[in-house]
Short mmCIF file of C-alpha atoms in Angstrom, two decimals:
data_model
loop_
_atom_site.label_atom_id
_atom_site.label_comp_id
_atom_site.label_asym_id
_atom_site.label_seq_id
_atom_site.Cartn_x
_atom_site.Cartn_y
_atom_site.Cartn_z
CA UNK A 1 -47.06 -100.67 -9.82
CA UNK A 2 -47.36 -99.96 -6.11
CA UNK A 3 -47.02 -96.47 -4.63
CA UNK A 4 -46.31 -95.30 -1.06
CA UNK A 5 -47.04 -91.67 -0.15
CA UNK A 6 -45.19 -90.03 2.75
CA UNK A 7 -45.76 -86.71 4.57
CA UNK A 8 -47.28 -85.01 7.63
CA UNK A 9 -50.87 -85.23 6.38
CA UNK A 10 -52.92 -88.03 7.96
CA UNK A 11 -54.10 -89.08 4.48
CA UNK A 12 -50.61 -90.35 3.58
CA UNK A 13 -49.69 -94.02 3.71
CA UNK A 14 -46.85 -93.13 6.09
CA UNK A 15 -47.25 -90.11 8.39
CA UNK A 16 -44.05 -88.36 9.55
CA UNK A 17 -44.47 -86.04 12.56
CA UNK A 18 -41.60 -83.74 11.64
CA UNK A 19 -42.29 -79.99 11.37
CA UNK A 20 -39.87 -79.69 8.44
CA UNK A 21 -41.70 -82.37 6.45
CA UNK A 22 -44.43 -81.13 4.08
CA UNK A 23 -47.99 -82.40 4.32
CA UNK A 24 -47.57 -84.17 0.98
CA UNK A 25 -43.80 -84.55 0.76
CA UNK A 26 -42.90 -87.46 -1.51
CA UNK A 27 -43.97 -90.76 -2.95
CA UNK A 28 -42.03 -93.95 -3.63
CA UNK A 29 -43.14 -96.32 -6.39
CA UNK A 30 -42.00 -99.81 -7.35
CA UNK A 31 -42.36 -101.17 -10.87
CA UNK A 32 -40.72 -104.43 -11.97
CA UNK A 33 -38.34 -104.29 -9.01
CA UNK A 34 -37.25 -100.69 -9.65
CA UNK A 35 -37.89 -98.03 -7.01
CA UNK A 36 -38.63 -94.45 -8.04
CA UNK A 37 -38.76 -91.55 -5.57
CA UNK A 38 -40.73 -88.43 -6.52
CA UNK A 39 -40.64 -85.19 -4.52
CA UNK A 40 -44.18 -83.75 -4.50
CA UNK A 41 -43.12 -80.10 -4.41
CA UNK A 42 -42.08 -80.16 -0.74
CA UNK A 43 -41.00 -76.95 0.98
CA UNK A 44 -37.69 -78.17 2.38
CA UNK A 45 -36.90 -80.70 -0.33
CA UNK A 46 -35.90 -84.37 -0.42
CA UNK A 47 -32.27 -85.50 -0.16
CA UNK A 48 -30.79 -88.77 -1.42
CA UNK A 49 -27.30 -89.44 -0.05
CA UNK A 50 -27.07 -85.75 0.85
CA UNK A 51 -28.04 -84.46 -2.61
CA UNK A 52 -31.32 -82.60 -3.12
CA UNK A 53 -33.39 -84.18 -5.88
CA UNK A 54 -35.57 -82.35 -8.34
CA UNK A 55 -38.72 -84.24 -9.35
CA UNK A 56 -38.26 -88.00 -9.74
CA UNK A 57 -35.17 -90.16 -9.26
CA UNK A 58 -34.47 -93.88 -9.15
CA UNK A 59 -33.25 -95.08 -5.74
CA UNK A 60 -31.48 -98.24 -4.65
CA UNK A 61 -31.38 -100.34 -1.48
CA UNK A 62 -28.23 -98.70 -0.09
CA UNK A 63 -29.42 -95.11 -0.65
CA UNK A 64 -30.17 -92.91 2.37
CA UNK A 65 -33.27 -90.73 2.00
CA UNK A 66 -33.67 -87.72 4.29
CA UNK A 67 -36.65 -85.36 4.60
CA UNK A 68 -36.60 -82.56 7.18
CA UNK A 69 -34.87 -83.96 10.26
CA UNK A 70 -35.95 -87.53 9.46
CA UNK A 71 -33.89 -90.29 7.83
CA UNK A 72 -36.27 -92.75 6.19
CA UNK A 73 -35.79 -96.50 6.40
CA UNK A 74 -37.73 -96.30 3.14
CA UNK A 75 -37.29 -99.88 1.96
CA UNK A 76 -38.59 -101.26 5.25
CA UNK A 77 -41.49 -98.81 5.22
CA UNK A 78 -42.42 -99.74 1.67
CA UNK A 79 -42.20 -103.49 2.05
CA UNK A 80 -43.90 -103.71 5.46
CA UNK A 81 -46.60 -101.03 5.05
CA UNK A 82 -49.95 -102.74 5.59
CA UNK A 83 -52.02 -99.92 7.02
CA UNK A 84 -55.54 -99.47 5.65
CA UNK A 85 -57.41 -96.16 5.86
CA UNK A 86 -60.41 -97.86 7.47
CA UNK A 87 -58.28 -98.90 10.47
CA UNK A 88 -56.55 -95.57 11.16
CA UNK A 89 -58.94 -94.84 14.01
CA UNK A 90 -57.58 -97.89 15.85
CA UNK A 91 -54.00 -96.57 15.54
CA UNK A 92 -55.04 -93.20 16.98
CA UNK A 93 -56.89 -94.94 19.82
CA UNK A 94 -53.84 -97.04 20.72
CA UNK A 95 -51.57 -93.98 20.49
CA UNK A 96 -53.92 -92.06 22.78
CA UNK A 97 -53.97 -94.87 25.34
CA UNK A 98 -50.16 -95.13 25.34
CA UNK A 99 -49.83 -91.33 25.71
CA UNK A 100 -52.32 -91.32 28.60
CA UNK A 101 -50.53 -94.19 30.34
CA UNK A 102 -47.20 -92.39 29.92
CA UNK A 103 -48.63 -89.18 31.42
CA UNK A 104 -50.15 -91.03 34.38
CA UNK A 105 -46.90 -92.94 34.94
CA UNK A 106 -44.79 -89.77 34.98
CA UNK A 107 -47.32 -88.05 37.29
CA UNK A 108 -47.22 -91.02 39.67
CA UNK A 109 -43.41 -90.95 39.75
CA UNK A 110 -43.38 -87.18 40.40
CA UNK A 111 -45.91 -87.58 43.24
CA UNK A 112 -43.78 -90.36 44.71
CA UNK A 113 -40.72 -88.09 44.60
CA UNK A 114 -42.62 -85.32 46.38
CA UNK A 115 -43.80 -87.65 49.14
CA UNK A 116 -40.31 -88.92 49.89
CA UNK A 117 -39.02 -85.28 50.18
CA UNK A 118 -35.87 -86.06 48.22
CA UNK A 119 -33.71 -82.99 47.77
CA UNK A 120 -31.63 -84.30 44.87
CA UNK A 121 -32.94 -83.69 41.37
CA UNK A 122 -33.69 -86.85 39.45
CA UNK A 123 -33.72 -87.56 35.72
CA UNK A 124 -36.41 -89.99 34.60
CA UNK A 125 -36.11 -91.76 31.26
CA UNK A 126 -39.10 -93.73 30.00
CA UNK A 127 -38.29 -97.02 28.25
CA UNK A 128 -40.55 -98.36 25.51
CA UNK A 129 -41.60 -102.02 25.51
CA UNK A 130 -42.28 -103.78 22.22
CA UNK A 131 -42.90 -107.54 21.99
CA UNK A 132 -41.49 -108.03 25.47
CA UNK A 133 -38.25 -106.15 24.68
CA UNK A 134 -37.37 -102.88 26.41
CA UNK A 135 -35.88 -100.04 24.36
CA UNK A 136 -34.02 -96.98 25.69
CA UNK A 137 -34.35 -93.77 23.61
CA UNK A 138 -30.86 -92.30 23.15
CA UNK A 139 -28.82 -89.89 21.06
CA UNK A 140 -25.57 -91.07 19.49
CA UNK A 141 -23.46 -88.18 18.19
CA UNK A 142 -26.74 -86.24 18.01
CA UNK A 143 -28.62 -88.99 16.08
CA UNK A 144 -31.74 -90.33 17.83
CA UNK A 145 -31.75 -94.13 18.12
CA UNK A 146 -33.63 -96.73 20.17
CA UNK A 147 -31.40 -99.26 21.94
CA UNK A 148 -32.40 -102.67 23.25
CA UNK A 149 -31.65 -102.75 26.98
CA UNK A 150 -29.58 -105.94 27.17
CA UNK A 151 -28.26 -106.67 30.66
CA UNK A 152 -25.82 -109.17 29.17
CA UNK A 153 -24.26 -106.77 26.65
CA UNK A 154 -20.74 -105.70 27.60
CA UNK A 155 -20.68 -102.53 25.51
CA UNK A 156 -22.67 -100.36 23.12
CA UNK A 157 -23.34 -102.22 19.87
CA UNK A 158 -24.77 -100.78 16.65
CA UNK A 159 -25.44 -102.35 13.26
CA UNK A 160 -23.46 -101.64 10.10
CA UNK A 161 -26.54 -99.81 8.74
CA UNK A 162 -26.65 -97.38 11.67
CA UNK A 163 -22.89 -96.86 11.39
CA UNK A 164 -23.28 -96.10 7.66
CA UNK A 165 -26.05 -93.57 8.34
CA UNK A 166 -23.91 -91.84 10.98
CA UNK A 167 -20.95 -91.83 8.58
CA UNK A 168 -22.87 -90.47 5.59
CA UNK A 169 -24.35 -87.69 7.75
CA UNK A 170 -20.94 -86.62 9.06
CA UNK A 171 -21.66 -87.87 12.57
CA UNK A 172 -18.95 -90.53 12.31
CA UNK A 173 -15.55 -89.92 10.70
CA UNK A 174 -12.63 -92.05 9.55
CA UNK A 175 -10.62 -91.22 12.66
CA UNK A 176 -13.43 -92.55 14.86
CA UNK A 177 -12.71 -96.13 13.68
CA UNK A 178 -10.03 -97.35 16.08
CA UNK A 179 -9.74 -101.10 15.50
CA UNK A 180 -11.52 -104.39 16.06
CA UNK A 181 -12.82 -106.07 19.18
CA UNK A 182 -14.31 -109.36 20.28
CA UNK A 183 -17.60 -109.14 22.16
CA UNK A 184 -20.30 -111.38 23.61
CA UNK A 185 -23.44 -111.10 21.47
CA UNK A 186 -27.07 -111.59 22.50
CA UNK A 187 -26.97 -115.32 21.64
CA UNK A 188 -24.00 -115.90 23.94
CA UNK A 189 -21.49 -116.31 21.10
CA UNK A 190 -18.21 -114.46 20.83
CA UNK A 191 -18.14 -112.30 17.69
CA UNK A 192 -15.77 -109.73 16.22
CA UNK A 193 -16.70 -106.23 15.10
CA UNK A 194 -15.18 -102.85 14.33
CA UNK A 195 -14.45 -100.65 17.34
CA UNK A 196 -15.46 -96.99 17.06
CA UNK A 197 -15.31 -94.00 19.35
CA UNK A 198 -18.58 -92.12 19.83
CA UNK A 199 -18.17 -88.44 20.63
CA UNK A 200 -21.38 -88.28 22.69
CA UNK A 201 -23.84 -90.79 24.10
CA UNK A 202 -26.91 -89.16 25.64
CA UNK A 203 -29.75 -90.60 27.72
CA UNK A 204 -32.25 -87.96 28.80
CA UNK A 205 -30.09 -85.13 30.15
CA UNK A 206 -27.17 -87.43 30.95
CA UNK A 207 -24.25 -87.36 28.49
CA UNK A 208 -21.02 -89.36 28.19
CA UNK A 209 -18.17 -88.34 25.88
CA UNK A 210 -15.65 -90.42 23.92
CA UNK A 211 -17.34 -93.77 24.47
CA UNK A 212 -16.13 -96.93 22.75
CA UNK A 213 -18.73 -98.95 20.82
CA UNK A 214 -18.79 -102.01 18.58
CA UNK A 215 -20.21 -102.21 15.05
CA UNK A 216 -21.93 -105.57 14.56
CA UNK A 217 -21.41 -107.12 11.10
CA UNK A 218 -25.15 -107.35 10.50
CA UNK A 219 -27.14 -104.47 8.92
CA UNK A 220 -30.40 -105.73 10.49
CA UNK A 221 -29.03 -106.19 14.03
CA UNK A 222 -30.67 -104.34 16.91
CA UNK A 223 -28.71 -101.63 18.68
CA UNK A 224 -27.69 -103.02 22.09
CA UNK A 225 -27.00 -101.16 25.31
CA UNK A 226 -25.74 -103.00 28.40
CA UNK A 227 -25.78 -102.40 32.13
CA UNK A 228 -21.98 -102.06 32.17
CA UNK A 229 -22.15 -98.88 30.09
CA UNK A 230 -25.28 -97.65 31.88
CA UNK A 231 -23.38 -97.65 35.19
CA UNK A 232 -20.96 -95.06 33.75
CA UNK A 233 -23.80 -92.50 33.76
CA UNK A 234 -23.77 -92.54 37.54
CA UNK A 235 -26.11 -93.88 40.21
CA UNK A 236 -29.43 -95.10 38.86
CA UNK A 237 -32.37 -97.35 39.65
CA UNK A 238 -34.69 -99.24 37.29
CA UNK A 239 -38.41 -99.31 37.96
CA UNK A 240 -39.48 -102.47 36.13
CA UNK A 241 -43.15 -101.93 36.90
CA UNK A 242 -43.23 -98.53 35.19
CA UNK A 243 -40.42 -99.25 32.68
CA UNK A 244 -38.35 -96.21 33.68
CA UNK A 245 -34.70 -95.53 34.50
CA UNK A 246 -34.22 -93.03 37.33
CA UNK A 247 -30.85 -91.29 37.53
CA UNK A 248 -29.88 -89.76 40.90
#
């Protein structure tokens, strides 16, 4: 039997930096292919598909587990968790370097703004780069998601898994599904997906309302965000060197 412990405490296998998550919040165990979730006496409780559990409960692949403000991709965490306690110092070192680079980048951009004496207020959004792919942090109907910045994408695309999470959390309703649509996917093929209307799409302090999006028929697909939709937020520039989007 394998066990994965989750909480805010650094001694956990998975550390969640959420103030509403307890230091030792829950554990997930697998035995003969069966997953069991056990709440470890957390303050704010553990919810499976919106229902607060008491003690231990068996969970299945399609179940949505929420602790505090965090929705856990628990199956992915459990199957891919390879962290060893002896290597945690390396993770903290890398995190510190990334944080320092981010601070220096923002400071450099602010100094550049001051030198050019621009009177208009700018909004700067830092993109994250992982394995050569740039991700834009966004909020969809209030849910935080990272989107792949795909210059070839013609619209906003989300996976069926993300759509299900939004739906189960009341952030997407039946009336928001408005039909089907053909779109050009990342491989250059024309595919068909469900068309939905998103109440809000937020990047930094910029917000669009009632935006059409496409649900890709693939639960593991990346969320895509194209330049066509980005232009609707107004005038912007992309600093490729610093991986930032600057809105005028």
